[in-house]
Coordinates of C-alpha atoms in Angstrom, one line a residue:
M87 CA 117.9 174.5 100.4
T88 CA 119.0 173.5 103.8
L89 CA 121.0 170.4 104.7
Y90 CA 117.6 168.9 106.1
Q91 CA 116.1 169.0 102.6
A92 CA 119.2 168.0 100.9
F93 CA 119.8 164.6 102.4
V94 CA 117.2 163.6 104.5
E95 CA 113.6 165.3 103.1
P96 CA 114.6 162.0 100.3
L97 CA 115.2 159.6 102.3
T98 CA 111.7 159.8 103.6
Q99 CA 109.7 159.8 100.5
A100 CA 108.8 156.0 99.4
F101 CA 109.7 156.1 95.6
F102 CA 113.0 157.5 96.6
Q103 CA 113.7 154.8 98.9
K104 CA 113.2 151.9 96.0
A105 CA 114.8 153.6 93.9
L106 CA 117.8 153.7 96.4
L107 CA 117.2 150.0 96.9
G108 CA 116.3 149.2 93.8
G109 CA 119.2 151.2 92.1
S110 CA 121.9 149.6 94.7
V111 CA 120.6 146.0 94.2
V112 CA 121.4 146.0 90.7
A113 CA 124.3 148.4 91.0
L114 CA 126.2 146.1 93.5
V115 CA 125.7 142.7 91.1
C116 CA 126.0 144.5 88.2
G117 CA 129.6 146.1 89.5
V118 CA 130.3 142.0 90.2
V119 CA 129.4 140.4 87.4
G120 CA 130.9 143.9 85.4
C121 CA 134.7 142.9 86.6
L122 CA 134.4 139.5 84.5
V123 CA 132.8 141.1 81.9
V124 CA 135.7 144.0 81.9
L125 CA 138.7 141.2 82.2
R126 CA 137.1 139.1 79.2
R127 CA 137.3 142.1 77.1
M128 CA 133.2 141.3 77.2
A129 CA 132.1 145.0 77.3
F130 CA 130.3 145.3 73.9
L131 CA 128.9 141.7 74.3
G132 CA 127.0 143.4 77.7
D133 CA 125.8 146.0 75.3
A134 CA 124.9 143.6 72.5
L135 CA 122.6 141.3 75.6
S136 CA 121.1 144.2 77.0
H137 CA 119.4 145.8 73.3
A138 CA 118.6 141.9 72.0
M139 CA 116.6 141.4 75.2
I140 CA 114.2 143.1 73.8
A141 CA 112.6 140.6 72.0
G142 CA 112.8 138.0 74.9
V143 CA 110.8 140.6 76.8
A144 CA 108.2 141.3 73.7
G145 CA 108.0 137.4 73.7
G146 CA 107.3 137.1 77.0
Y147 CA 104.7 139.8 77.1
L148 CA 102.9 138.1 74.1
F149 CA 103.4 134.7 75.1
M150 CA 101.9 135.4 79.0
K151 CA 98.7 137.6 77.0
L152 CA 97.6 135.4 74.3
L153 CA 98.1 132.5 76.6
F154 CA 96.7 133.3 80.1
G155 CA 95.2 137.6 79.3
I156 CA 98.6 138.6 81.6
E157 CA 100.4 141.7 81.1
A158 CA 103.3 142.6 82.1
H159 CA 104.2 139.6 83.7
A160 CA 107.8 139.5 85.3
P161 CA 109.0 136.4 85.6
A162 CA 108.1 135.5 82.0
M163 CA 109.3 138.2 80.5
L164 CA 112.4 137.5 82.8
I165 CA 112.9 134.1 80.8
G166 CA 112.3 135.3 77.8
S167 CA 115.0 137.8 78.2
V168 CA 117.6 135.4 79.4
L169 CA 116.5 132.8 76.0
A170 CA 116.7 135.7 73.7
A171 CA 120.2 136.9 75.6
V172 CA 121.8 132.9 74.8
L173 CA 120.2 132.8 71.7
T174 CA 122.4 135.9 70.6
V175 CA 125.1 134.2 72.0
A176 CA 124.7 130.5 70.1
L177 CA 124.7 132.5 66.9
I178 CA 127.9 135.3 67.8
S179 CA 129.9 132.2 68.4
F180 CA 128.7 129.9 65.3
V181 CA 128.9 133.0 62.8
S182 CA 132.5 134.0 64.1
R183 CA 133.5 130.3 64.0
A184 CA 131.6 129.5 60.8
T185 CA 132.8 132.0 58.4
R186 CA 136.0 134.6 58.3
I187 CA 133.9 137.4 60.0
K188 CA 134.8 138.5 63.4
E189 CA 133.5 138.4 66.4
D190 CA 132.9 141.8 67.6
A191 CA 131.5 142.2 63.7
A192 CA 129.7 139.6 64.2
I193 CA 127.9 141.0 67.6
G194 CA 127.3 143.8 66.1
I195 CA 125.1 142.1 63.3
M196 CA 123.7 139.9 65.5
Y197 CA 122.5 141.6 68.6
C198 CA 121.1 144.8 66.1
G199 CA 119.4 141.9 63.7
I200 CA 117.8 140.7 67.3
F201 CA 117.3 144.0 68.4
G202 CA 115.5 145.4 65.0
G203 CA 113.3 141.9 65.4
G204 CA 111.9 143.0 68.5
V205 CA 110.8 145.9 67.2
V206 CA 109.6 144.5 64.6
L207 CA 107.4 141.8 67.0
I208 CA 106.5 144.7 69.2
S209 CA 104.7 146.5 66.0
L210 CA 103.3 143.8 64.7
F211 CA 101.4 142.6 68.2
R212 CA 100.7 146.4 69.0
N213 CA 97.6 145.8 70.3
Y214 CA 99.0 143.0 72.6
I215 CA 102.3 144.3 73.7
H216 CA 102.1 147.4 75.5
I217 CA 105.6 148.3 75.9
D218 CA 107.0 151.9 76.0
I219 CA 110.3 151.8 73.8
M220 CA 112.0 154.7 75.2
H221 CA 110.8 153.2 78.9
F222 CA 112.5 150.1 77.5
I223 CA 116.2 152.0 76.4
M224 CA 116.1 155.1 79.4
G225 CA 114.5 153.6 82.0
D226 CA 113.1 155.1 85.0
V227 CA 114.7 154.1 88.5
L228 CA 112.8 156.8 89.7
G229 CA 109.4 155.1 89.3
V230 CA 110.4 151.1 90.6
S231 CA 107.7 149.1 91.2
D232 CA 107.2 145.9 93.4
A233 CA 107.4 143.3 90.8
D234 CA 110.5 144.9 89.4
L235 CA 112.3 145.4 92.9
W236 CA 111.9 141.1 93.9
V237 CA 113.4 140.7 90.7
A238 CA 116.3 142.8 90.9
V239 CA 116.6 141.2 94.8
L240 CA 116.0 137.7 93.3
V241 CA 118.5 137.8 90.5
A242 CA 121.0 139.5 92.4
A243 CA 120.9 136.7 95.4
L244 CA 121.1 134.0 92.4
V245 CA 123.8 135.1 90.5
L246 CA 126.0 136.2 93.3
S247 CA 125.6 132.8 94.8
L248 CA 127.1 131.4 91.5
I249 CA 129.6 133.9 91.8
V250 CA 130.5 132.7 95.3
L251 CA 130.0 128.8 94.0
F252 CA 132.4 129.3 90.9
F253 CA 135.0 132.3 91.6
R254 CA 137.7 129.8 91.1
H255 CA 136.7 128.9 88.3
F256 CA 135.6 132.2 86.7
Q257 CA 139.0 133.2 87.9
L258 CA 141.2 130.8 86.2
V259 CA 138.9 131.0 82.6
S260 CA 138.9 134.3 82.8
F261 CA 142.9 135.0 83.1
D262 CA 144.8 131.8 81.6
P263 CA 141.5 130.0 79.5
V264 CA 144.1 127.4 77.8
M265 CA 145.5 126.2 81.7
A266 CA 141.8 126.0 82.5
A267 CA 141.2 123.7 79.6
S268 CA 144.5 121.6 79.8
I269 CA 143.3 121.0 83.6
G270 CA 139.4 119.7 82.3
L271 CA 137.9 122.7 83.5
P272 CA 134.2 122.6 80.4
V273 CA 135.1 126.8 79.4
L274 CA 132.5 126.7 77.2
L275 CA 130.0 125.8 79.8
I276 CA 131.9 128.6 82.4
D277 CA 131.5 131.0 79.1
Y278 CA 128.1 130.2 78.7
L279 CA 126.9 130.4 82.8
L280 CA 129.1 133.6 82.5
T281 CA 126.4 134.8 79.6
T282 CA 123.9 134.0 81.7
C283 CA 124.5 135.9 84.9
V284 CA 125.7 138.8 82.5
S285 CA 121.7 138.1 80.8
M286 CA 120.1 138.0 84.2
V287 CA 121.7 141.0 85.4
V288 CA 121.4 143.1 82.5
V289 CA 117.0 141.5 82.5
S290 CA 117.2 142.8 86.1
G291 CA 118.0 146.3 85.7
V292 CA 116.7 147.2 82.4
S293 CA 113.1 147.5 83.8
M294 CA 114.6 149.6 85.9
V295 CA 117.3 152.0 84.4
G296 CA 116.9 151.1 80.9
V297 CA 119.3 149.9 78.9
I298 CA 121.9 152.9 78.4
L299 CA 122.2 153.0 82.4
V300 CA 122.3 148.8 82.8
V301 CA 125.3 149.0 80.6
G302 CA 127.2 151.5 82.4
L303 CA 126.7 150.1 85.9
L304 CA 128.2 147.2 84.1
I305 CA 131.3 148.3 82.5
T306 CA 132.1 151.7 84.4
P307 CA 132.4 150.6 88.2
A308 CA 134.4 147.8 87.4
S309 CA 136.8 149.7 85.4
T310 CA 137.2 151.9 88.0
A311 CA 137.7 149.5 90.2
Y312 CA 140.4 147.8 87.4
M313 CA 142.4 151.1 87.9
F314 CA 142.5 150.2 92.0
S315 CA 143.1 147.1 92.0
D316 CA 144.9 143.5 90.8
R317 CA 143.2 141.0 92.8
L318 CA 140.0 140.2 91.1
G319 CA 138.6 139.4 94.5
R320 CA 139.4 142.9 96.0
M321 CA 138.6 144.3 92.0
M322 CA 135.0 143.2 92.9
F323 CA 134.1 144.3 96.2
L324 CA 135.8 148.0 95.2
S325 CA 133.5 147.6 91.9
G326 CA 130.1 146.9 93.8
L327 CA 130.9 149.8 96.6
F328 CA 131.7 152.3 93.3
G329 CA 128.0 151.5 91.8
V330 CA 125.8 152.2 94.8
T331 CA 128.2 155.1 95.2
S332 CA 127.2 156.1 92.1
V333 CA 123.7 155.0 92.4
I334 CA 123.1 157.3 95.9
G335 CA 125.1 160.3 94.4
G336 CA 122.9 160.1 91.1
L337 CA 119.5 159.7 93.1
Y338 CA 120.2 163.0 95.0
L339 CA 121.9 164.7 92.5
S340 CA 118.2 164.1 90.1
I341 CA 116.4 165.6 92.8
W342 CA 118.4 168.6 93.2
I343 CA 118.5 169.4 90.0
D344 CA 115.3 168.0 88.5
S345 CA 116.8 165.6 86.4
A346 CA 116.3 161.7 85.3
G347 CA 117.6 159.6 88.0
G348 CA 119.3 157.4 85.2
G349 CA 121.3 159.7 83.5
A350 CA 122.4 161.5 86.8
I351 CA 124.1 157.9 87.8
I352 CA 125.8 157.6 84.6
V353 CA 127.0 161.2 85.1
V354 CA 128.4 160.6 89.0
T355 CA 129.9 156.9 87.4
T356 CA 131.5 158.1 85.2
L357 CA 132.8 161.0 87.2
Q358 CA 133.8 158.0 89.8
F359 CA 135.9 156.6 86.5
M360 CA 137.5 160.0 85.9
L361 CA 138.7 161.0 89.3
A362 CA 139.8 157.4 90.0
F363 CA 141.4 157.7 86.0
I364 CA 143.7 160.8 87.1
V365 CA 144.2 160.0 90.9
A366 CA 144.6 156.4 91.0
P367 CA 147.9 155.4 92.9
R368 CA 149.5 153.3 90.6
Y369 CA 147.4 153.5 87.0
G370 CA 146.6 157.2 87.7
L371 CA 147.3 160.3 85.3
L372 CA 149.1 162.0 88.1
S373 CA 150.8 158.7 89.4
D374 CA 152.0 158.0 85.3
W375 CA 153.3 161.5 85.5
R376 CA 155.6 160.6 88.6
R377 CA 157.2 158.3 87.2
R378 CA 157.9 159.2 84.2
R379 CA 159.3 162.3 85.9
R380 CA 161.4 160.8 88.2
M381 CA 163.1 158.5 85.0
A382 CA 165.6 159.7 83.0
P383 CA 165.2 159.1 79.4
Q384 CA 166.9 155.6 78.5
Q385 CA 169.2 157.0 75.5
L386 CA 170.7 159.5 78.5
V387 CA 171.2 156.8 80.5
E388 CA 172.6 154.1 78.6
D389 CA 175.1 156.9 77.2
L390 CA 176.3 157.3 80.5
L391 CA 176.9 153.9 81.6
R392 CA 179.0 153.9 78.3
V393 CA 181.0 156.9 79.9
L394 CA 181.4 155.4 82.8
L395 CA 182.8 151.8 81.4
R396 CA 185.4 153.5 79.6
N397 CA 188.0 154.9 82.6
D398 CA 186.3 151.5 84.6
P399 CA 187.2 151.2 87.5
Q400 CA 188.0 155.0 88.1
P401 CA 185.3 157.5 90.2
Y402 CA 183.3 159.6 88.3
R403 CA 181.8 163.3 89.7
V404 CA 179.3 164.5 88.1
E405 CA 181.2 167.5 86.6
N406 CA 183.5 164.8 84.7
L407 CA 180.2 163.4 83.4
V408 CA 178.9 167.2 82.6
E409 CA 181.8 167.5 80.0
A410 CA 181.8 164.4 78.7
L411 CA 178.6 164.1 78.0
E412 CA 178.1 168.0 76.9
I413 CA 174.0 168.2 78.6
P414 CA 173.3 170.1 82.2
S415 CA 174.2 169.2 84.9
G416 CA 170.4 169.5 86.3
Q417 CA 170.0 165.9 83.6
V418 CA 173.0 164.1 84.4
R419 CA 172.4 164.4 88.0
H420 CA 168.8 163.0 87.7
A421 CA 169.9 160.6 85.5
V422 CA 172.6 159.2 88.1
Q423 CA 169.9 159.2 90.9
S424 CA 167.9 157.1 88.4
L425 CA 171.2 155.1 88.1
L426 CA 171.5 154.7 91.6
A427 CA 168.0 153.6 92.4
Q428 CA 168.5 150.3 90.0
G429 CA 171.7 149.6 91.5
L430 CA 173.6 150.3 88.1
L431 CA 176.2 152.7 90.7
S432 CA 177.8 152.4 93.1
M433 CA 178.4 155.6 95.5
R434 CA 182.2 156.4 96.2
E435 CA 183.6 159.6 98.1
A436 CA 185.4 160.2 95.1
G437 CA 183.0 159.6 93.0
Y438 CA 180.7 157.3 91.0
T439 CA 181.8 154.0 89.6
L440 CA 180.1 151.0 87.8
S441 CA 178.5 147.8 90.1
E442 CA 178.7 144.6 88.7
K443 CA 175.3 145.1 87.3
G444 CA 176.4 148.1 85.9
R445 CA 179.6 147.3 84.4
S446 CA 177.7 144.1 82.8
E447 CA 174.3 146.8 81.5
A448 CA 177.3 148.9 80.1
N449 CA 179.3 146.5 78.2
R450 CA 175.6 144.9 76.7
I451 CA 175.2 148.3 75.7
T452 CA 179.0 148.3 74.0
R453 CA 178.2 145.5 72.4
A454 CA 175.4 146.9 71.0
H455 CA 177.2 149.7 69.7
R456 CA 180.2 147.8 68.1
L457 CA 177.8 145.2 66.4
W458 CA 175.8 148.3 64.9
E459 CA 179.4 149.6 63.7
A460 CA 180.1 146.7 62.5
Y461 CA 177.2 146.3 60.3
L462 CA 177.2 149.2 58.5
E463 CA 180.1 149.0 57.6
H464 CA 179.5 145.7 56.0
L465 CA 176.7 147.5 54.5
G466 CA 179.6 150.0 52.8
T467 CA 179.0 152.8 55.1
P468 CA 181.9 154.9 55.2
V469 CA 183.9 154.3 58.1
E470 CA 184.2 158.4 59.4
E471 CA 180.1 157.8 59.8
V472 CA 179.6 154.5 61.4
H473 CA 179.9 155.8 65.1
A474 CA 177.1 158.2 64.9
R475 CA 175.1 155.8 63.0
A476 CA 175.5 153.2 65.6
H477 CA 175.1 156.2 68.1
H478 CA 171.0 156.3 67.3
L479 CA 171.2 152.6 67.1
E480 CA 172.7 151.2 69.7
H481 CA 169.6 152.1 71.7
I482 CA 167.9 148.7 69.5
G483 CA 169.2 146.5 72.3
D484 CA 167.4 143.7 72.8
R485 CA 169.4 140.7 73.4
N486 CA 167.7 138.5 70.6
A487 CA 168.1 140.9 67.5
V488 CA 172.1 141.8 68.6
N489 CA 172.4 138.0 68.8
Y490 CA 171.1 137.7 65.9
L491 CA 173.1 141.0 64.2
A492 CA 175.9 139.3 65.7
H493 CA 175.1 135.7 63.7
S494 CA 175.1 137.5 60.2
L495 CA 178.0 139.1 60.9
G496 CA 179.9 135.8 61.4
H497 CA 181.0 137.0 65.7
P498 CA 183.0 139.4 65.0
E499 CA 185.8 140.2 67.6
H500 CA 186.5 143.7 66.8
D501 CA 184.6 146.6 65.1
P502 CA 185.9 148.9 62.2
H503 CA 188.4 150.9 64.6
G504 CA 189.4 147.9 66.1
A505 CA 187.8 148.6 69.9
E506 CA 187.3 145.0 70.6
I507 CA 183.4 143.7 71.2
P508 CA 182.1 142.6 74.4
Q509 CA 181.3 138.9 74.1
G510 CA 177.2 138.1 74.0
A511 CA 175.7 135.1 75.7
L512 CA 171.9 133.5 75.4
E513 CA 169.5 134.1 77.7
S514 CA 171.0 131.3 79.5
G515 CA 174.0 132.5 80.1
E516 CA 175.6 129.5 77.8
L517 CA 177.4 129.9 74.8
Y518 CA 177.2 128.3 71.3
L519 CA 181.1 127.8 70.0
S520 CA 181.0 130.4 67.9
M521 CA 181.0 132.7 70.7
L522 CA 183.6 131.4 72.6
R523 CA 187.2 133.8 72.0
T524 CA 190.2 133.1 72.2
G525 CA 191.8 131.2 74.7
Q526 CA 188.7 130.4 76.2
Q527 CA 187.7 127.3 78.1
G528 CA 184.4 125.2 78.1
Q529 CA 182.6 122.4 78.8
V530 CA 180.3 121.2 76.1
L531 CA 176.2 120.5 76.7
E532 CA 175.0 120.1 73.8
A533 CA 177.1 118.9 70.6
G534 CA 175.3 118.9 66.4
G535 CA 178.5 120.4 64.6
T536 CA 181.0 118.1 62.7
S537 CA 184.5 119.3 62.3
K538 CA 186.4 119.8 58.7
E539 CA 187.8 116.7 59.6
G540 CA 184.7 115.2 60.1
A541 CA 184.5 114.5 64.3
T542 CA 182.4 115.9 66.1
L543 CA 182.1 115.9 70.3
S544 CA 180.2 114.6 72.8
P545 CA 178.6 116.3 76.1
G546 CA 180.6 116.7 79.1
E547 CA 183.6 117.1 77.2
A548 CA 186.3 120.3 77.7
I549 CA 187.4 122.4 74.7
T550 CA 189.6 125.0 74.2
L551 CA 189.5 128.0 71.1
A552 CA 192.8 127.6 70.1
G553 CA 191.6 130.7 67.9
R554 CA 190.0 131.0 64.0
S555 CA 191.6 131.1 60.6
A556 CA 192.8 134.6 58.9
D557 CA 189.5 134.9 56.9
G558 CA 187.8 134.3 60.8
L559 CA 185.1 131.7 58.8
L560 CA 186.7 128.5 60.9
W561 CA 187.1 127.7 64.6
Q562 CA 189.7 126.3 66.1
V563 CA 189.1 124.2 68.7
E564 CA 191.8 122.0 70.8
H565 CA 190.2 118.5 71.7
A566 CA 192.1 115.6 73.2
G567 CA 195.5 116.6 71.8
N568 CA 194.2 117.8 68.1
V569 CA 193.3 121.0 66.8
L570 CA 189.6 120.6 65.1
E571 CA 188.3 123.5 63.2
F572 CA 184.2 124.0 62.6
D573 CA 182.7 126.3 60.5
H574 CA 179.9 128.3 61.4
A575 CA 177.3 126.9 60.2
A576 CA 179.0 124.1 62.6
A577 CA 180.2 126.4 65.6
D578 CA 176.5 127.5 65.9
R579 CA 175.2 123.6 66.6
I580 CA 177.5 123.8 69.6
R581 CA 176.5 125.2 72.7
V582 CA 179.0 125.1 75.6
R583 CA 179.4 126.5 79.1
L584 CA 182.2 128.6 80.3
A585 CA 184.9 126.8 82.8
Q586 CA 184.6 128.8 85.9

């Protein structure tokens, strides 16, 4: 086959030109609307609408045949299909809200029921309705009629105009429906407008490409574009582009291998997605593999930080870290590079030291480790075993979880081996009175606890933690020349900021 025969000769054929034009129009509008469908997680709904519309097609066909004696009247079938789609969405919404049935199950129930009703309607009135079910499902993109082409163009123009006019509304409702409702946008009305757009797109495309292909063009190009972009406008542009290129590639493929046009288009659009899935610069498999390859295991990173903290600010060379961690030097060098990239290490001529950020992170890990040791001892774990067990548990380092652990233990200051537990803080950087250490001074921000003497503190007052009782259950606070004692519950209701 020559280059002319492969690429130019098909363009001289009228059927190929119509297929190319009609398929591209459908793919373009499907790609744009499909972005909203994908972002709203409505992919299953798109499939439901495409199947349920057979009842609308049959109803529109029957209406025109019985009243006017006209067969295959495209506008009537379009209106009937849109009405069937809106009815489907209304029933899905009603069932999911009025019963315990979830929306996905309601979609399956309703679209199967309406699809079945359409098939029964065609069977009952088969003398009046001449619809090929197989053609409806598979389509015939290489046999596009002039009427189908005009319907597709008009629907595409209308739907794209609605998308442009209400772009901000669709964008806000897609990403944050609660915010949209709070500023007064009619979220339900916008949902129905989007559903109507999807219905019209599906209806205009089914007659040319069939149910299966129109769903593929609605979902796959948009999903491919989603791999490349985080912005809705750019995603819509890419999705429309991928849809059109899949139609062009699929039609040429169908000519070359003499296959069905719809199936070839689906193959090409799926191959596009798979290629994007592999090579997309931010979300593809290769980029994810490169990121994971550059990242050191979190447990190794945290172990390395703790080693550096032991003799901080003494610098460590890689050889010292290898000896301390007892792991291959390649892994240590990889972890060191990762810490440098995160700003947790400083490089000096004599070796590596912790930066301020790294010191804070190392203290957080050490605090988690020693609190786990204290907790394990509290549970009755032998002292000689607590270190090894805490070494695995310390990597559960969520701030709230560790603060809860400290609270449950009464904010201990030392672990079972006598080592000091680094001080914690709240997310805001403030502390509760129970988190203060002996000698620390602070300013009261919020006071809700009462001392054993019946006294209370007021916001703005300066306090100093004089110490804790012998059993560690009372916090002794110097205030206005007096020493007040607060139990754990009261100390946890007094929020303070450390004095500078």
